[in-house]
Amino acid sequence: KQGRGEVEECIERNVDYYGTDLELHEGVGNIQMCLERCKEVERCVSVTYKEPAQLCYTKYRKYGEHVRWCGDCQGLSLGCLVSDFLPTTLSMKSGAIGGVNLVMVVMVTVRVL
């Protein structure tokens, strides 16, 4: 999913973002709390939450190695929560190298924790 989602809109039910685990957090009460754990973990961009076991897996890839069905899982990618990412700088540079005109656009994005 892409877009300006709220947490509830971004949750993918019955989905496990398999692999690419950064950390396992036990005793996490819900997926929103799992998302908060992700914001504390460097390089975390998505989570899988296993509901009855209250397990939160933080991930370093948007959808893990691959997406698979899991009846008691929920997946959430921070990319869906566009409001958490703010573009801070957009600049354009142009010039010539060896007689070839070049244009470069640079955008810096900051993740708000």
XYZ file of N, CA and C in Angstrom:
339
model
N 0.842 -1.182 0.000
C 0.000 0.000 0.000
C 0.882 1.238 0.000
N 0.471 2.245 -0.723
C 1.153 3.535 -0.724
C 0.137 4.597 -0.393
N 0.564 5.658 0.209
C -0.358 6.746 0.452
C -0.274 7.286 1.854
N -1.181 8.200 2.147
C -1.227 8.865 3.437
C -2.159 8.113 4.365
N -1.758 6.948 4.814
C -2.648 6.138 5.621
C -2.552 6.411 7.099
N -3.646 6.142 7.769
C -3.653 6.078 9.224
C -3.214 4.658 9.576
N -2.815 4.436 10.822
C -2.317 3.123 11.215
C -3.322 2.032 10.869
N -4.587 2.201 11.235
C -5.597 1.167 10.968
C -5.737 0.872 9.476
N -5.640 1.887 8.639
C -5.760 1.696 7.191
C -4.553 0.972 6.611
N -3.419 1.061 7.287
C -2.178 0.482 6.758
C -1.941 -0.954 7.218
N -2.683 -1.412 8.212
C -2.491 -2.771 8.717
C -2.960 -3.780 7.672
N -2.102 -4.742 7.382
C -2.454 -5.843 6.480
C -2.708 -7.073 7.343
N -3.969 -7.467 7.420
C -4.354 -8.593 8.280
C -4.050 -9.930 7.604
N -3.703 -10.911 8.428
C -3.351 -12.268 7.969
C -2.108 -12.266 7.090
N -1.203 -11.321 7.330
C 0.009 -11.172 6.516
C 1.239 -11.203 7.403
N 2.226 -11.980 6.986
C 3.538 -12.037 7.635
C 4.568 -11.523 6.635
N 5.283 -10.467 7.001
C 6.430 -10.023 6.198
C 7.588 -10.917 6.618
N 7.721 -12.028 5.919
C 8.634 -13.091 6.326
C 10.102 -12.690 6.119
N 10.940 -12.985 7.119
C 12.381 -12.751 7.021
C 12.762 -11.304 7.304
N 14.024 -10.999 7.146
C 14.650 -9.678 7.345
C 14.385 -9.103 8.739
N 14.361 -9.967 9.762
C 14.123 -9.509 11.131
C 15.323 -8.725 11.665
N 15.016 -7.648 12.361
C 16.030 -6.904 13.107
C 16.018 -7.351 14.571
N 14.835 -7.281 15.185
C 14.703 -7.649 16.590
C 13.345 -8.313 16.816
N 13.282 -9.146 17.853
C 12.031 -9.748 18.315
C 11.708 -9.119 19.665
N 10.500 -8.575 19.801
C 10.035 -7.987 21.055
C 8.866 -8.822 21.558
N 8.966 -9.318 22.787
C 7.917 -10.146 23.378
C 7.028 -9.297 24.287
N 5.792 -9.736 24.478
C 4.876 -9.067 25.393
C 4.384 -7.716 24.895
N 4.323 -7.548 23.574
C 3.846 -6.298 22.975
C 2.334 -6.423 22.795
N 1.572 -5.491 23.366
C 0.119 -5.608 23.473
C -0.673 -5.516 22.188
N -0.181 -4.765 21.185
C -0.925 -4.623 19.929
C 0.014 -4.107 18.833
N -0.500 -4.035 17.619
C 0.355 -3.644 16.500
C 0.790 -2.183 16.587
N -0.029 -1.328 17.205
C 0.377 0.069 17.369
C 1.600 0.171 18.276
N 1.632 -0.644 19.334
C 2.797 -0.680 20.217
C 4.010 -1.259 19.476
N 3.748 -2.210 18.600
C 4.809 -2.796 17.778
C 5.404 -1.726 16.859
N 4.537 -0.904 16.290
C 4.992 0.199 15.447
C 5.883 1.153 16.243
N 5.532 1.435 17.483
C 6.354 2.302 18.331
C 7.719 1.684 18.575
N 7.770 0.363 18.742
C 9.061 -0.332 18.895
C 9.901 -0.161 17.637
N 9.249 -0.263 16.480
C 9.948 -0.099 15.204
C 10.601 1.270 15.118
N 9.903 2.299 15.569
C 10.441 3.658 15.512
C 11.681 3.826 16.383
N 11.863 2.930 17.360
C 13.020 2.974 18.252
C 14.203 2.168 17.728
N 13.968 1.337 16.709
C 15.000 0.430 16.190
C 15.591 1.008 14.908
N 16.900 1.195 14.906
C 17.577 1.725 13.719
C 17.346 0.813 12.523
N 17.051 1.400 11.370
C 16.837 0.732 10.086
C 15.481 0.045 9.967
N 14.619 0.123 10.976
C 13.324 -0.546 10.901
C 12.398 0.206 9.953
N 11.796 -0.538 9.005
C 10.866 0.067 8.055
C 9.521 -0.657 8.005
N 9.404 -1.799 8.697
C 8.134 -2.522 8.739
C 8.134 -3.475 9.926
N 6.942 -4.006 10.227
C 6.806 -4.958 11.327
C 5.842 -6.068 10.951
N 6.013 -7.195 11.613
C 5.002 -8.248 11.648
C 4.648 -8.438 13.109
N 3.344 -8.443 13.396
C 2.864 -8.636 14.755
C 2.051 -9.914 14.816
N 2.420 -10.824 15.737
C 1.680 -12.083 15.938
C 0.826 -11.910 17.179
N -0.486 -11.788 16.936
C -1.425 -11.327 17.951
C -1.526 -12.193 19.211
N -1.918 -13.458 19.130
C -2.127 -14.178 20.396
C -0.840 -14.302 21.222
N 0.275 -14.438 20.560
C 1.553 -14.598 21.254
C 2.159 -13.260 21.673
N 1.609 -12.150 21.201
C 2.091 -10.790 21.482
C 3.570 -10.633 21.122
N 3.917 -11.099 19.906
C 5.287 -11.007 19.404
C 5.368 -9.938 18.325
N 6.385 -9.108 18.408
C 6.602 -8.028 17.440
C 7.960 -8.230 16.781
N 7.953 -8.407 15.476
C 9.190 -8.576 14.704
C 9.442 -7.288 13.922
N 10.528 -6.599 14.223
C 10.895 -5.413 13.455
C 11.721 -5.859 12.252
N 11.517 -5.185 11.110
C 12.099 -5.613 9.827
C 12.909 -4.499 9.173
N 13.944 -4.871 8.430
C 14.737 -3.872 7.714
C 14.375 -3.755 6.236
N 13.417 -4.530 5.772
C 12.906 -4.378 4.406
C 11.406 -4.137 4.464
N 10.915 -3.400 3.512
C 9.525 -2.941 3.483
C 8.516 -4.076 3.661
N 8.726 -5.184 2.989
C 7.809 -6.324 3.087
C 8.555 -7.613 3.419
N 9.654 -7.505 4.151
C 10.463 -8.669 4.464
C 11.074 -9.260 3.203
N 11.472 -10.524 3.275
C 11.984 -11.203 2.073
C 10.840 -11.464 1.109
N 9.689 -11.831 1.657
C 8.470 -12.000 0.870
C 7.273 -11.974 1.820
N 6.109 -11.805 1.252
C 4.871 -11.754 2.022
C 4.236 -13.134 1.986
N 3.794 -13.590 3.152
C 3.099 -14.881 3.183
C 1.880 -14.783 4.084
N 0.934 -15.690 3.869
C -0.289 -15.721 4.669
C 0.029 -16.253 6.050
N -0.562 -15.643 7.065
C -0.409 -16.090 8.444
C -1.690 -15.698 9.180
N -2.481 -16.660 9.619
C -3.790 -16.395 10.180
C -3.832 -15.499 11.402
N -2.781 -15.492 12.207
C -2.794 -14.674 13.416
C -1.785 -13.526 13.360
N -1.394 -13.139 12.147
C -0.380 -12.082 11.974
C -0.984 -10.811 11.387
N -0.279 -9.719 11.609
C -0.588 -8.443 10.984
C 0.727 -7.841 10.516
N 0.730 -7.291 9.312
C 1.910 -6.621 8.783
C 1.650 -5.129 8.655
N 2.698 -4.344 8.846
C 2.573 -2.896 8.720
C 3.898 -2.328 8.223
N 3.840 -1.617 7.100
C 5.016 -0.968 6.535
C 4.942 0.522 6.813
N 6.028 1.098 7.321
C 6.046 2.528 7.602
C 5.859 3.358 6.344
N 6.182 2.786 5.176
C 5.987 3.502 3.913
C 4.537 3.878 3.668
N 3.617 3.117 4.263
C 2.196 3.435 4.128
C 1.842 4.690 4.912
N 2.586 4.964 5.960
C 2.330 6.109 6.828
C 3.127 7.311 6.348
N 2.786 7.808 5.170
C 3.559 8.872 4.528
C 3.715 10.093 5.422
N 2.742 10.345 6.292
C 2.819 11.524 7.146
C 3.998 11.462 8.106
N 4.581 10.252 8.312
C 5.762 10.141 9.164
C 7.046 10.542 8.447
N 6.970 10.820 7.148
C 8.143 11.185 6.378
C 7.947 12.575 5.801
N 8.862 13.471 6.071
C 8.726 14.850 5.627
C 9.849 15.213 4.666
N 9.540 15.608 3.421
C 10.612 16.091 2.550
C 11.099 17.427 3.081
N 12.407 17.553 3.229
C 12.951 18.778 3.810
C 13.655 19.656 2.792
N 14.221 19.068 1.771
C 14.965 19.845 0.794
C 14.754 19.275 -0.597
N 14.498 20.142 -1.548
C 14.421 19.757 -2.951
C 15.226 20.784 -3.714
N 16.289 20.344 -4.370
C 17.131 21.293 -5.093
C 17.506 20.735 -6.458
N 17.795 21.633 -7.377
C 18.180 21.253 -8.728
C 19.535 21.872 -9.042
N 20.415 21.075 -9.576
C 21.736 21.537 -9.981
C 21.900 21.251 -11.471
N 22.535 22.139 -12.159
C 22.801 21.885 -13.573
C 24.209 22.341 -13.891
N 24.755 21.784 -14.926
C 26.106 22.128 -15.356
C 26.509 21.282 -16.548
N 27.717 21.484 -16.967
C 28.217 20.740 -18.128
C 29.507 20.029 -17.751
N 29.628 18.799 -18.213
C 30.864 18.036 -18.050
C 31.220 17.500 -19.421
N 32.393 17.857 -19.892
C 32.845 17.389 -21.207
C 31.894 17.760 -22.319
N 31.266 18.928 -22.238
C 30.359 19.382 -23.273
C 28.957 18.795 -23.186
N 28.687 17.985 -22.161
C 27.366 17.388 -21.988
C 26.647 18.127 -20.864
N 25.440 18.625 -21.158
C 24.651 19.310 -20.140
C 24.002 18.281 -19.215
N 24.120 18.497 -17.932
C 23.574 17.594 -16.936
C 22.639 18.351 -16.006
N 21.585 17.670 -15.554
C 20.673 18.218 -14.546
C 20.513 17.153 -13.472
N 20.641 17.567 -12.210
C 20.500 16.634 -11.110
C 19.496 17.216 -10.115
N 18.522 16.405 -9.722
C 17.547 16.811 -8.710
C 17.839 16.002 -7.455
N 17.950 16.689 -6.333
C 18.257 16.044 -5.062
C 17.123 16.324 -4.087
N 16.588 15.262 -3.483
C 15.585 15.433 -2.446
C 16.062 14.712 -1.194
N 16.103 15.416 -0.098
C 16.489 14.835 1.193
C 15.219 14.632 1.992
N 15.044 13.445 2.543
C 13.866 13.117 3.336
C 14.298 12.756 4.741
N 13.573 13.243 5.728
C 13.869 12.968 7.126
C 12.743 12.134 7.701
N 13.076 11.078 8.393
C 12.081 10.248 9.072
C 11.859 10.814 10.464
N 10.626 11.120 10.789
C 10.278 11.661 12.093
C 10.018 10.504 13.034
N 10.735 10.469 14.147
C 10.565 9.370 15.124
C 9.705 9.780 16.268
